[in-house]
Coordinates of C-alpha atoms in Angstrom, one line a residue:
M816 CA 0.4 17.0 -13.5
Q817 CA -2.9 15.6 -12.3
W818 CA -1.1 13.0 -10.1
L819 CA 0.1 15.8 -7.8
I820 CA -3.4 16.6 -6.6
P821 CA -3.8 15.3 -3.0
I822 CA -6.1 12.3 -2.5
S823 CA -8.2 14.4 0.0
V824 CA -9.0 16.8 -2.8
K825 CA -9.3 14.5 -5.8
Y826 CA -11.1 11.6 -4.0
P827 CA -12.6 13.1 -0.8
A828 CA -15.1 10.2 -0.2
A829 CA -12.3 7.6 -0.5
Y830 CA -10.1 9.8 1.7
R831 CA -12.8 9.8 4.5
I832 CA -12.9 6.0 4.3
H833 CA -9.1 5.9 4.7
V834 CA -9.0 8.3 7.6
G835 CA -11.8 6.3 9.3
Y836 CA -9.9 3.1 8.8
C837 CA -6.7 4.6 10.3
K838 CA -8.6 6.0 13.2
S839 CA -10.2 2.6 14.0
H840 CA -6.7 1.1 14.4
T841 CA -5.7 4.0 16.7
K842 CA -8.8 3.6 19.0
T843 CA -8.4 -0.1 19.4
P844 CA -4.7 -1.0 19.0
M845 CA -4.1 -4.6 17.9
A846 CA -1.0 -6.4 16.7
H847 CA -0.2 -9.3 14.4
D848 CA 2.9 -11.3 13.5
I849 CA 4.8 -10.8 10.3
P850 CA 7.8 -12.7 9.0
V851 CA 11.3 -11.3 9.5
L852 CA 12.7 -11.6 6.0
Q853 CA 16.3 -11.2 7.2
A854 CA 16.0 -14.2 9.6
P855 CA 16.5 -17.6 7.9
D856 CA 14.9 -19.4 10.8
G857 CA 11.3 -18.3 10.0
R858 CA 11.2 -15.9 13.0
T859 CA 8.3 -13.5 13.2
V860 CA 7.9 -10.1 14.8
S861 CA 4.8 -8.6 16.3
T862 CA 3.8 -5.3 14.7
R863 CA 0.9 -2.9 15.4
L864 CA -2.0 -2.9 12.9
P865 CA -2.4 -1.6 10.3
L866 CA 1.3 -2.0 9.5
G867 CA 1.9 -4.9 7.2
T868 CA -1.6 -4.8 5.7
A869 CA -3.3 -3.4 2.6
Q870 CA -6.5 -1.3 2.4
I871 CA -8.5 -1.6 -0.8
I872 CA -11.0 1.2 -1.3
A873 CA -13.6 0.7 -4.1
P874 CA -14.4 3.6 -6.3
Q875 CA -16.8 6.0 -4.6
P876 CA -19.7 7.3 -6.7
S877 CA -19.3 10.9 -5.3
D878 CA -15.6 10.9 -6.3
A879 CA -16.2 10.5 -10.1
R880 CA -17.8 12.9 -12.4
L881 CA -20.3 11.5 -14.9
G882 CA -18.5 9.7 -17.7
E883 CA -15.1 9.6 -15.9
K884 CA -13.2 6.5 -15.1
R885 CA -13.6 5.4 -11.6
Y886 CA -10.5 4.5 -9.6
W887 CA -9.7 2.0 -6.9
I888 CA -7.3 3.3 -4.2
I889 CA -5.0 0.9 -2.5
C890 CA -3.0 1.8 0.6
L891 CA -0.1 -0.3 1.8
F892 CA 0.9 0.3 5.4
T893 CA 4.7 0.0 5.5
S894 CA 5.8 2.6 8.2
Y895 CA 4.2 4.6 10.9
A896 CA 6.2 7.8 10.3
Y897 CA 8.3 9.2 7.4
G898 CA 11.4 11.3 6.9
G899 CA 13.8 11.2 9.9
R900 CA 11.2 9.3 12.0
A901 CA 10.5 6.6 9.5
D902 CA 10.9 3.0 10.6
P903 CA 14.3 1.3 9.8
V904 CA 14.6 0.1 6.2
D905 CA 14.6 -3.6 7.2
Q906 CA 11.4 -3.1 9.2
I907 CA 9.7 -1.2 6.2
I908 CA 10.8 -4.1 3.9
N909 CA 9.2 -6.6 6.3
N910 CA 6.0 -4.6 6.5
T911 CA 5.9 -4.1 2.7
H912 CA 6.3 -7.9 2.2
A913 CA 3.4 -8.6 4.6
A914 CA 1.3 -5.8 3.0
L915 CA 1.8 -7.1 -0.5
Q916 CA 0.9 -10.6 0.7
D917 CA -2.3 -9.1 2.3
L918 CA -3.1 -7.3 -0.9
Q919 CA -2.7 -10.5 -3.0
R920 CA -5.0 -12.3 -0.5
Q921 CA -7.7 -9.6 -0.6
L922 CA -7.6 -9.4 -4.5
R923 CA -7.9 -13.2 -4.7
E924 CA -10.9 -13.1 -2.3
L925 CA -12.6 -10.5 -4.4
H926 CA -12.1 -12.6 -7.6
E927 CA -13.3 -15.8 -5.8
K928 CA -16.5 -14.0 -4.7
G929 CA -17.1 -12.7 -8.1
A930 CA -17.0 -9.2 -6.6
A931 CA -15.9 -6.0 -8.4
A932 CA -12.1 -5.7 -8.3
P933 CA -9.4 -3.5 -9.9
D934 CA -8.6 -4.4 -13.5
A935 CA -5.0 -3.4 -13.3
L936 CA -2.7 -1.9 -10.6
Y937 CA -0.6 1.2 -11.0
A938 CA 1.8 2.5 -8.3
C939 CA 4.4 5.1 -7.7
R940 CA 7.8 4.0 -6.4
F941 CA 6.4 3.7 -2.9
N942 CA 8.8 3.5 0.1
S943 CA 11.6 5.2 -1.9
G944 CA 10.7 8.9 -1.2
L945 CA 10.0 9.9 2.4
F946 CA 10.8 6.4 3.7
A947 CA 14.3 6.4 2.1
V948 CA 14.1 2.7 1.1
P949 CA 16.2 2.0 -2.0
W950 CA 13.7 1.4 -4.9
A951 CA 15.5 -1.8 -5.9
K952 CA 14.5 -3.4 -2.6
T953 CA 10.8 -2.6 -3.0
R954 CA 10.9 -3.5 -6.7
K955 CA 12.3 -7.0 -5.8
L956 CA 9.5 -7.6 -3.3
I957 CA 6.9 -6.7 -6.0
E958 CA 8.6 -9.1 -8.4
D959 CA 8.8 -11.9 -5.8
V960 CA 5.5 -11.5 -4.0
G961 CA 3.2 -9.7 -6.5
P962 CA 0.7 -8.6 -7.4
E963 CA 1.6 -7.5 -11.0
M964 CA 1.5 -3.8 -11.2
T965 CA 2.7 -1.0 -13.5
V966 CA 5.1 1.4 -11.7
V967 CA 5.1 5.0 -12.9
Y968 CA 7.9 7.4 -12.4
P969 CA 9.1 10.8 -13.8
V970 CA 10.3 10.5 -17.4
N971 CA 13.8 11.9 -16.7
D972 CA 14.5 9.6 -13.7
V973 CA 17.5 7.4 -14.1
N974 CA 16.9 5.4 -10.9
V975 CA 14.5 2.9 -12.4

């Protein structure tokens, strides 16, 4: 059950980077345009950063014990709140589409520069829990947009 350990405990240095990144967007709010997938006319909507983006955090030396595998952490910003305050499903899907495109772009740039990059991507069924997005909708985006990733889920779960 190692995957139940909070990121702030398991990877404190990466967590500090993530918190700093989020705070930087709070201090200087900026917006960008993302496509409205439900609109056939190519319309866009302005959304506040970091929504619709991805953050890639390289393995932090202080987060790994000697001899342990080092992990990259990737955050996709798809909703500002969760539970009853989560953004509407269509908005989360739009943000997820843009975030996956941003992730693809950043990974491509790392490879083009010859920089270190993740070897493989693993994810939980993001969006489906506290954001209440049907997993099939997010899975379709991953299949259509990429990048290729292995999605993990509980063994007894029938909603794959």
